Structures are given as structure tokens and as C-alpha cells.
Amino acid sequence: MKRLYSILSIALLVVVVSLMLFGCRSKEVESALIYINQQNDWGKAMEQLKMAVQVNPADVEAHVLLAEGYGQSGDYENMVKEIDTAEKLMEGAPNPKFQNKLNFLRDKYWRISFNKGVSNVKRDSLQAAKKDFENCVLIDANRPESYQNLGYVNVQLKNIDAAVENYKTAVKLNPKDINAFISLTNLYLNQKRYQEAIDACNKILALDPENAQAIAEKAMAYDLLGNSEEAFKAYDEALAKNPNNKDLLFNMGRLYYRKGQYEDAIAKFKAVIESSPDDFEANVNIGNAYLLRAEDFLKKYRDMDEKQLAKHAAEFKSDNASAKEYYKQAIPYLEKAVVLSPDQATGWYNLGVAYVQAGEAKKGAECFNISDQVKEGNLLKASDFIDKNLSHLK
């Protein structure tokens, strides 16, 4: 009998241990489940669940149900706290049923917040969208699309520093996301962080060596950094892939212009005008490049006295004739520029210079006068001049 009693004792111990491991629900959790399943009363259920975790802070099921309740009410901060608490309690002894429930809650409310954010962006409710995507980050910090959309909203709200950090996190979570890298590059350029922009472009090109946008932005970054040699190389590479890209052509023209290579600059700006004849900046830059090209012929004579000029009379005559041709070539582009933007005083002044140097002194004087008027905000004479002389360019 003693041996039998010993066996029974062991059996009883096993039952006790089993109850300790799997136990019965507390009366508070039982009450909460009745409120949830039979009455759909989450308010009273939450009261019971809060009491349950006060009585037993290690009650995993109570924490899981609390997370669900907080999610139902949109209190995502407390929902996440309860999820984290439940997962910590299950460390080393996970319960698949509870873990699946927690995963479901994270995914469900992440999707709800994400979709609300997208909807609010479409409605131009950017502050609301910002909060929605911040909730996405709170609910699941490992999903890069949350940071991308939050970055987009922050850009629209002019929160550029925050947007940079959003996109940096996005590419850290997904290092193959080219679109996120492109957005980050644009922000670096905006902040004049040119070397970081170049580094980001190099990461894009490591993933996609033919990515024309990355090549173009890398060229722009080198250009703005003052490294013209690398900028020219990058522009050449970008234009080889996109020979008709107006922005690339314009930026390369601008770089030539800044370097004083006016003929090359003119060629690039003219390529822009071929597809966009009403591009103000391209027209005005061609006109100004011709003016500067003309000045190249004449500047060496500026400081000469009459005796020195006499010694170089033949050369001066030749150079003056060449300069005059460049002034003439500037006129149609500067005329187009003032028609496109009649409120630009500098455009009128430069057109006046071109007219005078090309031998049209009367028109030149009119343009100088118009330039003064435009500076004061009076466009009447500008409009009259255009109607009288340049109406064919409208």
C-alpha cells in the first residue's frame, strides 16, 4: 500500500504542476470574456482586465485582451505597451495562440492607420496624415513604408530634417529600395549636403547601374559641390542614357556657363529650346552668353588709350566686328525672354545693351528706360514695346 500511495502522490503532483503551468483563468478574465463575447461591452471588459493584471501582473491572456481593447478604442500607445508586456512574459515559453493574436493586432491596426494616412494625404489633411503614419511607426517600427510615407508628409509640411531621418530609417530597413534612396538624395541636395547626396546616388547605382535619375543627381551634386570635372563626367554619362532630358541639358549648359565656356553653354541651352521654345531661363541664358562672348573680344581694349588702340587698329576692327555679330545673335533670344517675362528689369537692360552694340541705338535707349520703369513695378512701357515690336513672339 505504501508503494501505491507513493505512485498516487506522484500523479497528484503532476496534476498540480499542470494547473500551475496552464492554470484556470482568473475570475476577472472570465468576467471580461463574458462582457466581450456575450454583450460586446469592451468598457466593462477593460475594467475587469485592468483588475486582472493588478492581481496578477504575469497574466499573459489579460495583457493580450487589454491590447485588443486598446486597439478597439484607437489607443495605440497602450496597445503597444500591452503587446510588448505579453511578449516579454512569454519569452522562453511562447504560446502560439497568444502570439498569433498579438501579430494579428499589430498587422490589423498598422493597416488601419496606414490606410487612414493615405486617405488623409489625398484629402490634403497633412497633419492628420502625419499622426496616422506616426501611429504606423509606433505599432510596427520595422515596416519601411511607414517611414517613407511619413517622410513624404514631412516634406510637404516643410519638416525637412524630420523627413531626412524618416527616409534614412526607410533605407536602413530596406537597403534595396531605390525610390526611398532617390527621395533621400533630393533632400540632401535641398539641404546642401552634397557629399551625402553623392554617397546615396552611389548606393542606388550599385543596385541599378543604369539609373538615369541617380546619375543626373550625382552630377548635380558634384556640380553644386564645385567639382566640375566629376560633374561633367556624370552629366555626360546621364545624357548618354537620356539625350533629350531638358533638365540635364540645362544644368550642363549652366555648368559650361559658369566655367566661361559660352559656346558649349549656348549649344546646350539651344538643345533645351528645341523642345521647349518658351523656356525663359534657356532663352535669357543664351542671350547673356552671347553678350559675354562679345565681351571676350572687347575686354582687352577697355583699358587702352588712343595711342595703344592705334597700334592695334586692325586687330580691334576685326574683334569689334566679331563682337557686333555676337550682340546681334543675342537679340532674338533676349527679345523672347522679355516677352516671356516682361517684369524682369535685367532682361530689358541686357536687351538694350545688345541693341545699342548691334547698331540699334534708339531701341536700346527705349529698353534702358523700360528697365528703369520695370524696377518700379510699372509694366506699361514694356507692354507697349512688346505690342509694337515683338508681338510676333507672343
mmCIF file of C-alpha atoms in Angstrom:
data_model
loop_
_atom_site.group_PDB
_atom_site.id
_atom_site.type_symbol
_atom_site.label_atom_id
_atom_site.label_comp_id
_atom_site.label_asym_id
_atom_site.label_seq_id
_atom_site.Cartn_x
_atom_site.Cartn_y
_atom_site.Cartn_z
ATOM 1 C CA MET A 1 0.000 0.000 0.000
ATOM 2 C CA LYS A 2 2.792 2.362 0.764
ATOM 3 C CA ARG A 3 4.235 1.948 -2.732
ATOM 4 C CA LEU A 4 0.821 2.567 -4.292
ATOM 5 C CA TYR A 5 0.379 5.699 -2.184
ATOM 6 C CA SER A 6 3.733 6.885 -3.452
ATOM 7 C CA ILE A 7 2.596 6.481 -7.068
ATOM 8 C CA LEU A 8 -0.653 8.341 -6.332
ATOM 9 C CA SER A 9 1.337 11.159 -4.783
ATOM 10 C CA ILE A 10 3.356 11.495 -7.966
ATOM 11 C CA ALA A 11 0.187 11.538 -10.063
ATOM 12 C CA LEU A 12 -1.298 14.244 -7.866
ATOM 13 C CA LEU A 13 1.887 16.273 -8.151
ATOM 14 C CA VAL A 14 1.689 16.112 -11.926
ATOM 15 C CA VAL A 15 -1.877 17.452 -11.849
ATOM 16 C CA VAL A 16 -0.859 20.301 -9.551
ATOM 17 C CA VAL A 17 2.074 21.217 -11.744
ATOM 18 C CA SER A 18 -0.191 21.113 -14.775
ATOM 19 C CA LEU A 19 -2.599 23.516 -13.120
ATOM 20 C CA MET A 20 0.285 25.758 -12.210
ATOM 21 C CA LEU A 21 1.517 25.822 -15.812
ATOM 22 C CA PHE A 22 -1.768 26.137 -17.640
ATOM 23 C CA GLY A 23 -3.986 27.172 -14.768
ATOM 24 C CA CYS A 24 -7.560 28.347 -14.780
ATOM 25 C CA ARG A 25 -8.470 31.831 -15.920
ATOM 26 C CA SER A 26 -8.867 34.367 -13.168
ATOM 27 C CA LYS A 27 -12.419 35.404 -12.358
ATOM 28 C CA GLU A 28 -11.609 38.854 -13.752
ATOM 29 C CA VAL A 29 -10.563 37.457 -17.150
ATOM 30 C CA GLU A 30 -13.607 35.151 -17.146
ATOM 31 C CA SER A 31 -15.846 38.145 -16.454
ATOM 32 C CA ALA A 32 -14.112 40.156 -19.170
ATOM 33 C CA LEU A 33 -14.677 37.398 -21.720
ATOM 34 C CA ILE A 34 -18.368 37.257 -20.839
ATOM 35 C CA TYR A 35 -18.664 41.014 -21.378
ATOM 36 C CA ILE A 36 -16.820 40.694 -24.699
ATOM 37 C CA ASN A 37 -18.415 37.547 -26.139
ATOM 38 C CA GLN A 38 -21.966 37.873 -24.843
ATOM 39 C CA GLN A 39 -22.500 41.640 -24.557
ATOM 40 C CA ASN A 40 -19.773 43.173 -26.738
ATOM 41 C CA ASP A 41 -19.170 45.563 -23.864
ATOM 42 C CA TRP A 42 -15.491 46.415 -24.072
ATOM 43 C CA GLY A 43 -15.806 49.175 -21.498
ATOM 44 C CA LYS A 44 -16.729 46.802 -18.658
ATOM 45 C CA ALA A 45 -14.367 44.162 -20.044
ATOM 46 C CA MET A 46 -11.444 46.598 -19.802
ATOM 47 C CA GLU A 47 -12.308 47.338 -16.181
ATOM 48 C CA GLN A 48 -12.092 43.633 -15.362
ATOM 49 C CA LEU A 49 -8.876 43.151 -17.331
ATOM 50 C CA LYS A 50 -7.160 46.043 -15.554
ATOM 51 C CA MET A 51 -8.095 44.449 -12.252
ATOM 52 C CA ALA A 52 -6.772 41.116 -13.554
ATOM 53 C CA VAL A 53 -3.273 42.483 -14.191
ATOM 54 C CA GLN A 54 -3.298 44.266 -10.846
ATOM 55 C CA VAL A 55 -3.994 40.964 -9.132
ATOM 56 C CA ASN A 56 -1.570 39.028 -11.348
ATOM 57 C CA PRO A 57 0.818 41.155 -13.487
ATOM 58 C CA ALA A 58 2.030 37.948 -15.182
ATOM 59 C CA ASP A 59 -1.394 37.086 -16.624
ATOM 60 C CA VAL A 60 -0.495 36.891 -20.320
ATOM 61 C CA GLU A 61 -4.064 36.416 -21.528
ATOM 62 C CA ALA A 62 -5.206 39.529 -19.663
ATOM 63 C CA HIS A 63 -2.471 41.568 -21.331
ATOM 64 C CA VAL A 64 -3.406 40.165 -24.751
ATOM 65 C CA LEU A 65 -7.041 41.082 -24.222
ATOM 66 C CA LEU A 66 -6.082 44.521 -22.937
ATOM 67 C CA ALA A 67 -4.053 45.061 -26.115
ATOM 68 C CA GLU A 68 -7.101 44.135 -28.168
ATOM 69 C CA GLY A 69 -9.295 46.511 -26.168
ATOM 70 C CA TYR A 70 -6.899 49.424 -26.514
ATOM 71 C CA GLY A 71 -6.707 48.741 -30.231
ATOM 72 C CA GLN A 72 -10.502 48.837 -30.453
ATOM 73 C CA SER A 73 -10.530 52.321 -28.929
ATOM 74 C CA GLY A 74 -7.613 53.624 -31.012
ATOM 75 C CA ASP A 75 -5.289 53.936 -28.023
ATOM 76 C CA TYR A 76 -2.305 52.533 -29.892
ATOM 77 C CA GLU A 77 0.289 53.639 -27.374
ATOM 78 C CA ASN A 78 -1.236 51.494 -24.632
ATOM 79 C CA MET A 79 -1.985 48.714 -27.108
ATOM 80 C CA VAL A 80 1.702 48.503 -27.978
ATOM 81 C CA LYS A 81 2.669 48.561 -24.289
ATOM 82 C CA GLU A 82 0.380 45.589 -23.624
ATOM 83 C CA ILE A 83 1.694 43.705 -26.652
ATOM 84 C CA ASP A 84 5.276 44.280 -25.514
ATOM 85 C CA THR A 85 4.411 43.179 -21.967
ATOM 86 C CA ALA A 86 2.725 39.979 -23.160
ATOM 87 C CA GLU A 87 5.640 39.101 -25.441
ATOM 88 C CA LYS A 88 8.163 39.657 -22.647
ATOM 89 C CA LEU A 89 6.151 37.405 -20.336
ATOM 90 C CA MET A 90 6.207 34.662 -22.973
ATOM 91 C CA GLU A 91 9.942 34.849 -23.584
ATOM 92 C CA GLY A 92 11.362 31.345 -23.373
ATOM 93 C CA ALA A 93 7.898 29.762 -23.284
ATOM 94 C CA PRO A 94 5.883 31.209 -26.163
ATOM 95 C CA ASN A 95 2.201 30.499 -26.511
ATOM 96 C CA PRO A 96 1.419 30.234 -30.257
ATOM 97 C CA LYS A 97 -2.234 31.137 -29.755
ATOM 98 C CA PHE A 98 -1.408 34.348 -27.913
ATOM 99 C CA GLN A 99 1.496 35.224 -30.206
ATOM 100 C CA ASN A 100 -0.671 34.828 -33.304
ATOM 101 C CA LYS A 101 -3.233 37.103 -31.710
ATOM 102 C CA LEU A 102 -0.600 39.748 -30.982
ATOM 103 C CA ASN A 103 0.755 39.515 -34.533
ATOM 104 C CA PHE A 104 -2.779 39.895 -35.855
ATOM 105 C CA LEU A 105 -3.349 43.009 -33.738
ATOM 106 C CA ARG A 106 -0.136 44.654 -34.907
ATOM 107 C CA ASP A 107 -0.946 43.972 -38.544
ATOM 108 C CA LYS A 108 -4.612 44.953 -38.284
ATOM 109 C CA TYR A 109 -4.088 48.329 -36.672
ATOM 110 C CA TRP A 110 -0.987 49.089 -38.717
ATOM 111 C CA ARG A 111 -3.090 48.641 -41.863
ATOM 112 C CA ILE A 112 -5.926 50.741 -40.474
ATOM 113 C CA SER A 113 -3.534 53.587 -39.613
ATOM 114 C CA PHE A 114 -1.690 53.307 -42.917
ATOM 115 C CA ASN A 115 -4.875 53.436 -44.985
ATOM 116 C CA LYS A 116 -6.156 56.384 -42.949
ATOM 117 C CA GLY A 117 -2.879 58.160 -43.590
ATOM 118 C CA VAL A 118 -3.085 57.602 -47.338
ATOM 119 C CA SER A 119 -6.684 58.811 -47.338
ATOM 120 C CA ASN A 120 -5.743 61.944 -45.398
ATOM 121 C CA VAL A 121 -2.899 62.703 -47.823
ATOM 122 C CA LYS A 122 -5.362 62.514 -50.702
ATOM 123 C CA ARG A 123 -7.625 64.943 -48.847
ATOM 124 C CA ASP A 124 -4.624 67.203 -48.176
ATOM 125 C CA SER A 125 -5.131 66.724 -44.424
ATOM 126 C CA LEU A 126 -1.404 66.532 -43.840
ATOM 127 C CA GLN A 127 -1.295 66.963 -40.064
ATOM 128 C CA ALA A 128 -3.809 64.131 -39.669
ATOM 129 C CA ALA A 129 -1.811 62.013 -42.104
ATOM 130 C CA LYS A 130 1.371 62.717 -40.133
ATOM 131 C CA LYS A 131 -0.284 61.396 -36.975
ATOM 132 C CA ASP A 132 -1.548 58.315 -38.821
ATOM 133 C CA PHE A 133 1.903 57.403 -40.128
ATOM 134 C CA GLU A 134 3.457 58.119 -36.740
ATOM 135 C CA ASN A 135 0.967 55.585 -35.369
ATOM 136 C CA CYS A 136 2.179 53.133 -38.010
ATOM 137 C CA VAL A 137 5.737 53.561 -36.739
ATOM 138 C CA LEU A 138 4.539 53.145 -33.156
ATOM 139 C CA ILE A 139 2.602 49.969 -33.941
ATOM 140 C CA ASP A 140 5.318 48.317 -36.025
ATOM 141 C CA ALA A 141 8.687 50.029 -36.180
ATOM 142 C CA ASN A 142 10.070 47.503 -38.673
ATOM 143 C CA ARG A 143 7.984 48.391 -41.727
ATOM 144 C CA PRO A 144 9.876 50.767 -44.042
ATOM 145 C CA GLU A 145 6.790 52.007 -45.883
ATOM 146 C CA SER A 146 5.659 53.749 -42.685
ATOM 147 C CA TYR A 147 8.809 55.875 -42.703
ATOM 148 C CA GLN A 148 8.592 56.553 -46.439
ATOM 149 C CA ASN A 149 5.073 57.926 -46.199
ATOM 150 C CA LEU A 150 5.879 59.842 -43.034
ATOM 151 C CA GLY A 151 8.887 61.294 -44.851
ATOM 152 C CA TYR A 152 6.693 62.358 -47.758
ATOM 153 C CA VAL A 153 4.253 64.110 -45.416
ATOM 154 C CA ASN A 154 7.074 65.838 -43.554
ATOM 155 C CA VAL A 155 8.436 67.134 -46.855
ATOM 156 C CA GLN A 156 5.032 68.606 -47.676
ATOM 157 C CA LEU A 157 4.924 70.186 -44.208
ATOM 158 C CA LYS A 158 8.465 71.594 -44.711
ATOM 159 C CA ASN A 159 9.805 69.445 -41.853
ATOM 160 C CA ILE A 160 12.903 68.648 -43.900
ATOM 161 C CA ASP A 161 15.180 67.479 -41.062
ATOM 162 C CA ALA A 162 12.495 65.059 -39.886
ATOM 163 C CA ALA A 163 11.935 63.846 -43.442
ATOM 164 C CA VAL A 164 15.646 63.090 -43.845
ATOM 165 C CA GLU A 165 15.588 60.930 -40.729
ATOM 166 C CA ASN A 166 12.420 59.175 -41.955
ATOM 167 C CA TYR A 167 13.999 58.234 -45.279
ATOM 168 C CA LYS A 168 17.291 57.254 -43.639
ATOM 169 C CA THR A 169 15.360 54.773 -41.493
ATOM 170 C CA ALA A 170 13.434 53.536 -44.538
ATOM 171 C CA VAL A 171 16.613 52.689 -46.470
ATOM 172 C CA LYS A 172 18.181 51.171 -43.381
ATOM 173 C CA LEU A 173 15.219 48.801 -43.091
ATOM 174 C CA ASN A 174 15.165 48.150 -46.840
ATOM 175 C CA PRO A 175 18.587 48.860 -48.392
ATOM 176 C CA LYS A 176 17.284 47.896 -51.855
ATOM 177 C CA ASP A 177 14.535 50.498 -52.007
ATOM 178 C CA ILE A 178 15.685 52.740 -54.850
ATOM 179 C CA ASN A 179 12.719 55.122 -54.587
ATOM 180 C CA ALA A 180 13.484 55.831 -50.938
ATOM 181 C CA PHE A 181 17.141 56.469 -51.817
ATOM 182 C CA ILE A 182 16.068 58.883 -54.581
ATOM 183 C CA SER A 183 13.871 60.790 -52.116
ATOM 184 C CA LEU A 184 16.730 60.920 -49.628
ATOM 185 C CA THR A 185 19.089 62.206 -52.330
ATOM 186 C CA ASN A 186 16.676 65.014 -53.206
ATOM 187 C CA LEU A 187 16.518 66.045 -49.563
ATOM 188 C CA TYR A 188 20.309 66.009 -49.239
ATOM 189 C CA LEU A 189 20.532 68.300 -52.282
ATOM 190 C CA ASN A 190 17.893 70.551 -50.742
ATOM 191 C CA GLN A 191 19.964 70.807 -47.571
ATOM 192 C CA LYS A 192 23.222 71.356 -49.493
ATOM 193 C CA ARG A 193 24.569 68.080 -48.118
ATOM 194 C CA TYR A 194 26.176 67.322 -51.451
ATOM 195 C CA GLN A 195 28.649 64.622 -50.446
ATOM 196 C CA GLU A 196 25.882 62.686 -48.709
ATOM 197 C CA ALA A 197 23.801 63.032 -51.875
ATOM 198 C CA ILE A 198 26.677 61.576 -53.901
ATOM 199 C CA ASP A 199 27.028 58.676 -51.448
ATOM 200 C CA ALA A 200 23.295 57.952 -51.702
ATOM 201 C CA CYS A 201 23.473 58.029 -55.513
ATOM 202 C CA ASN A 202 26.370 55.581 -55.438
ATOM 203 C CA LYS A 203 24.240 53.181 -53.400
ATOM 204 C CA ILE A 204 21.466 53.461 -55.976
ATOM 205 C CA LEU A 205 23.917 52.842 -58.801
ATOM 206 C CA ALA A 206 25.284 49.791 -57.021
ATOM 207 C CA LEU A 207 21.745 48.389 -57.222
ATOM 208 C CA ASP A 208 20.897 49.776 -60.666
ATOM 209 C CA PRO A 209 23.923 50.956 -62.689
ATOM 210 C CA GLU A 210 21.652 52.319 -65.435
ATOM 211 C CA ASN A 211 19.537 54.503 -63.153
ATOM 212 C CA ALA A 212 19.492 57.798 -65.046
ATOM 213 C CA GLN A 213 17.987 59.828 -62.215
ATOM 214 C CA ALA A 214 20.726 58.781 -59.816
ATOM 215 C CA ILE A 215 23.378 59.635 -62.394
ATOM 216 C CA ALA A 216 21.781 63.024 -63.009
ATOM 217 C CA GLU A 217 21.505 63.870 -59.313
ATOM 218 C CA LYS A 218 25.058 62.716 -58.733
ATOM 219 C CA ALA A 219 26.137 65.107 -61.493
ATOM 220 C CA MET A 220 24.164 67.924 -59.899
ATOM 221 C CA ALA A 221 25.703 67.206 -56.501
ATOM 222 C CA TYR A 222 29.234 67.302 -57.938
ATOM 223 C CA ASP A 223 28.299 70.487 -59.793
ATOM 224 C CA LEU A 224 27.000 72.196 -56.643
ATOM 225 C CA LEU A 225 29.965 70.889 -54.667
ATOM 226 C CA GLY A 226 32.221 72.716 -57.105
ATOM 227 C CA ASN A 227 33.811 69.595 -58.539
ATOM 228 C CA SER A 228 33.217 70.463 -62.198
ATOM 229 C CA GLU A 229 35.409 67.667 -63.570
ATOM 230 C CA GLU A 230 33.341 64.952 -61.906
ATOM 231 C CA ALA A 231 30.151 66.875 -62.701
ATOM 232 C CA PHE A 232 30.927 66.945 -66.424
ATOM 233 C CA LYS A 233 31.669 63.212 -66.377
ATOM 234 C CA ALA A 234 28.408 62.478 -64.613
ATOM 235 C CA TYR A 235 26.395 64.756 -66.939
ATOM 236 C CA ASP A 236 27.950 63.079 -69.985
ATOM 237 C CA GLU A 237 27.027 59.687 -68.596
ATOM 238 C CA ALA A 238 23.485 60.807 -67.790
ATOM 239 C CA LEU A 239 22.944 62.418 -71.210
ATOM 240 C CA ALA A 240 24.230 59.294 -72.924
ATOM 241 C CA LYS A 241 21.263 57.494 -71.394
ATOM 242 C CA ASN A 242 18.792 60.417 -71.716
ATOM 243 C CA PRO A 243 19.970 62.640 -74.570
ATOM 244 C CA ASN A 244 16.770 64.698 -74.646
ATOM 245 C CA ASN A 245 16.411 65.301 -70.922
ATOM 246 C CA LYS A 246 15.831 69.059 -70.661
ATOM 247 C CA ASP A 247 16.940 69.340 -67.054
ATOM 248 C CA LEU A 248 20.225 67.581 -67.757
ATOM 249 C CA LEU A 249 20.856 69.710 -70.832
ATOM 250 C CA PHE A 250 20.056 72.892 -68.932
ATOM 251 C CA ASN A 251 22.208 72.016 -65.927
ATOM 252 C CA MET A 252 25.148 71.062 -68.107
ATOM 253 C CA GLY A 253 24.685 74.329 -70.012
ATOM 254 C CA ARG A 254 24.665 76.193 -66.729
ATOM 255 C CA LEU A 255 27.890 74.480 -65.710
ATOM 256 C CA TYR A 256 29.555 75.449 -69.000
ATOM 257 C CA TYR A 257 28.241 78.992 -68.498
ATOM 258 C CA ARG A 258 29.753 79.212 -65.020
ATOM 259 C CA LYS A 259 33.066 77.914 -66.377
ATOM 260 C CA GLY A 260 33.076 80.614 -69.062
ATOM 261 C CA GLN A 261 32.700 78.084 -71.868
ATOM 262 C CA TYR A 262 29.979 80.103 -73.550
ATOM 263 C CA GLU A 263 29.842 78.325 -76.906
ATOM 264 C CA ASP A 264 29.290 74.984 -75.181
ATOM 265 C CA ALA A 265 26.715 76.577 -72.888
ATOM 266 C CA ILE A 266 24.844 78.059 -75.846
ATOM 267 C CA ALA A 267 24.727 74.658 -77.560
ATOM 268 C CA LYS A 268 23.148 73.014 -74.517
ATOM 269 C CA PHE A 269 20.626 75.809 -73.943
ATOM 270 C CA LYS A 270 19.659 75.704 -77.628
ATOM 271 C CA ALA A 271 19.011 71.976 -77.257
ATOM 272 C CA VAL A 272 16.578 72.836 -74.444
ATOM 273 C CA ILE A 273 14.797 75.382 -76.634
ATOM 274 C CA GLU A 274 14.364 72.862 -79.448
ATOM 275 C CA SER A 275 11.783 71.054 -77.335
ATOM 276 C CA SER A 276 10.750 73.972 -75.091
ATOM 277 C CA PRO A 277 10.890 77.219 -77.094
ATOM 278 C CA ASP A 278 9.181 79.129 -74.268
ATOM 279 C CA ASP A 279 11.757 78.240 -71.635
ATOM 280 C CA PHE A 280 12.583 81.667 -70.196
ATOM 281 C CA GLU A 281 15.826 80.694 -68.473
ATOM 282 C CA ALA A 282 17.225 78.932 -71.528
ATOM 283 C CA ASN A 283 16.441 81.939 -73.740
ATOM 284 C CA VAL A 284 17.861 84.517 -71.366
ATOM 285 C CA ASN A 285 20.978 82.426 -70.743
ATOM 286 C CA ILE A 286 21.661 82.089 -74.465
ATOM 287 C CA GLY A 287 21.272 85.844 -74.869
ATOM 288 C CA ASN A 288 23.550 86.569 -71.938
ATOM 289 C CA ALA A 289 26.112 84.015 -73.132
ATOM 290 C CA TYR A 290 26.273 85.789 -76.498
ATOM 291 C CA LEU A 291 26.772 89.115 -74.691
ATOM 292 C CA LEU A 292 29.594 87.664 -72.632
ATOM 293 C CA ARG A 293 31.110 86.075 -75.721
ATOM 294 C CA ALA A 294 31.098 89.509 -77.356
ATOM 295 C CA GLU A 295 32.753 90.978 -74.272
ATOM 296 C CA ASP A 296 35.534 88.396 -74.601
ATOM 297 C CA PHE A 297 36.535 90.099 -77.854
ATOM 298 C CA LEU A 298 36.455 93.621 -76.468
ATOM 299 C CA LYS A 299 37.612 93.459 -72.845
ATOM 300 C CA LYS A 300 41.308 93.603 -73.703
ATOM 301 C CA TYR A 301 40.779 97.003 -75.342
ATOM 302 C CA ARG A 302 38.889 98.564 -72.414
ATOM 303 C CA ASP A 303 41.955 99.982 -70.676
ATOM 304 C CA MET A 304 43.849 101.052 -73.818
ATOM 305 C CA ASP A 305 44.375 104.734 -74.558
ATOM 306 C CA GLU A 306 44.134 106.197 -78.071
ATOM 307 C CA LYS A 307 47.791 105.552 -78.897
ATOM 308 C CA GLN A 308 47.542 101.901 -77.856
ATOM 309 C CA LEU A 309 44.330 101.462 -79.805
ATOM 310 C CA ALA A 310 46.007 102.963 -82.851
ATOM 311 C CA LYS A 311 48.738 100.358 -82.644
ATOM 312 C CA HIS A 312 46.113 97.605 -82.647
ATOM 313 C CA ALA A 313 43.707 99.249 -85.061
ATOM 314 C CA ALA A 314 43.397 96.358 -87.485
ATOM 315 C CA GLU A 315 43.001 93.783 -84.724
ATOM 316 C CA PHE A 316 40.479 95.970 -82.907
ATOM 317 C CA LYS A 317 38.441 96.422 -86.066
ATOM 318 C CA SER A 318 38.294 92.672 -86.602
ATOM 319 C CA ASP A 319 37.429 91.905 -82.986
ATOM 320 C CA ASN A 320 34.839 94.679 -82.875
ATOM 321 C CA ALA A 321 33.145 93.210 -85.958
ATOM 322 C CA SER A 322 33.115 89.751 -84.324
ATOM 323 C CA ALA A 323 31.684 91.191 -81.108
ATOM 324 C CA LYS A 324 28.969 93.004 -83.063
ATOM 325 C CA GLU A 325 27.876 89.718 -84.611
ATOM 326 C CA TYR A 326 27.563 88.158 -81.175
ATOM 327 C CA TYR A 327 25.497 91.140 -79.978
ATOM 328 C CA LYS A 328 23.223 90.620 -82.967
ATOM 329 C CA GLN A 329 22.891 86.919 -82.202
ATOM 330 C CA ALA A 330 21.906 87.745 -78.604
ATOM 331 C CA ILE A 331 18.961 89.917 -79.680
ATOM 332 C CA PRO A 332 16.339 87.282 -80.713
ATOM 333 C CA TYR A 333 16.846 85.297 -77.512
ATOM 334 C CA LEU A 334 16.699 88.341 -75.258
ATOM 335 C CA GLU A 335 13.621 89.568 -77.143
ATOM 336 C CA LYS A 336 11.939 86.219 -76.498
ATOM 337 C CA ALA A 337 12.990 86.418 -72.841
ATOM 338 C CA VAL A 338 11.382 89.838 -72.245
ATOM 339 C CA VAL A 339 8.194 88.670 -73.947
ATOM 340 C CA LEU A 340 8.088 85.610 -71.690
ATOM 341 C CA SER A 341 8.879 87.621 -68.527
ATOM 342 C CA PRO A 342 8.330 91.349 -69.119
ATOM 343 C CA ASP A 343 8.724 92.079 -65.401
ATOM 344 C CA GLN A 344 12.445 91.216 -65.382
ATOM 345 C CA ALA A 345 14.363 94.507 -65.419
ATOM 346 C CA THR A 346 17.715 92.830 -66.111
ATOM 347 C CA GLY A 347 16.341 91.227 -69.257
ATOM 348 C CA TRP A 348 15.312 94.633 -70.618
ATOM 349 C CA TYR A 349 18.670 96.162 -69.702
ATOM 350 C CA ASN A 350 20.641 93.402 -71.429
ATOM 351 C CA LEU A 351 18.417 93.655 -74.497
ATOM 352 C CA GLY A 352 19.186 97.389 -74.524
ATOM 353 C CA VAL A 353 22.917 96.616 -74.475
ATOM 354 C CA ALA A 354 22.540 94.188 -77.369
ATOM 355 C CA TYR A 355 20.520 96.697 -79.427
ATOM 356 C CA VAL A 356 22.990 99.536 -78.861
ATOM 357 C CA GLN A 357 26.055 97.442 -79.656
ATOM 358 C CA ALA A 358 24.375 95.989 -82.735
ATOM 359 C CA GLY A 359 23.654 99.495 -84.040
ATOM 360 C CA GLU A 360 20.028 99.950 -82.951
ATOM 361 C CA ALA A 361 20.607 102.782 -80.516
ATOM 362 C CA LYS A 362 17.006 104.024 -80.435
ATOM 363 C CA LYS A 363 15.595 100.655 -79.428
ATOM 364 C CA GLY A 364 18.397 100.294 -76.933
ATOM 365 C CA ALA A 365 17.536 103.591 -75.251
ATOM 366 C CA GLU A 366 13.887 102.523 -75.052
ATOM 367 C CA CYS A 367 14.868 99.277 -73.352
ATOM 368 C CA PHE A 368 17.058 101.072 -70.798
ATOM 369 C CA ASN A 369 14.102 103.311 -69.971
ATOM 370 C CA ILE A 370 11.762 100.314 -69.733
ATOM 371 C CA SER A 371 14.234 98.595 -67.384
ATOM 372 C CA ASP A 372 14.027 101.560 -65.013
ATOM 373 C CA GLN A 373 10.227 101.547 -65.224
ATOM 374 C CA VAL A 374 10.012 97.819 -64.549
ATOM 375 C CA LYS A 375 12.165 98.181 -61.422
ATOM 376 C CA GLU A 376 9.450 100.489 -60.093
ATOM 377 C CA GLY A 377 6.746 97.969 -60.933
ATOM 378 C CA ASN A 378 5.441 99.837 -64.000
ATOM 379 C CA LEU A 379 4.991 97.472 -66.954
ATOM 380 C CA LEU A 380 3.052 99.831 -69.236
ATOM 381 C CA LYS A 381 6.003 100.796 -71.451
ATOM 382 C CA ALA A 382 7.164 97.196 -71.531
ATOM 383 C CA SER A 383 3.763 96.106 -72.791
ATOM 384 C CA ASP A 384 3.691 98.883 -75.415
ATOM 385 C CA PHE A 385 7.177 97.980 -76.676
ATOM 386 C CA ILE A 386 6.221 94.307 -76.984
ATOM 387 C CA ASP A 387 2.990 95.140 -78.835
ATOM 388 C CA LYS A 388 4.837 97.455 -81.198
ATOM 389 C CA ASN A 389 7.992 95.433 -81.873
ATOM 390 C CA LEU A 390 7.712 91.883 -80.575
ATOM 391 C CA SER A 391 4.088 90.819 -80.958
ATOM 392 C CA HIS A 392 5.184 88.018 -83.316
ATOM 393 C CA LEU A 393 6.961 86.340 -80.370
ATOM 394 C CA LYS A 394 3.894 86.082 -78.132
#
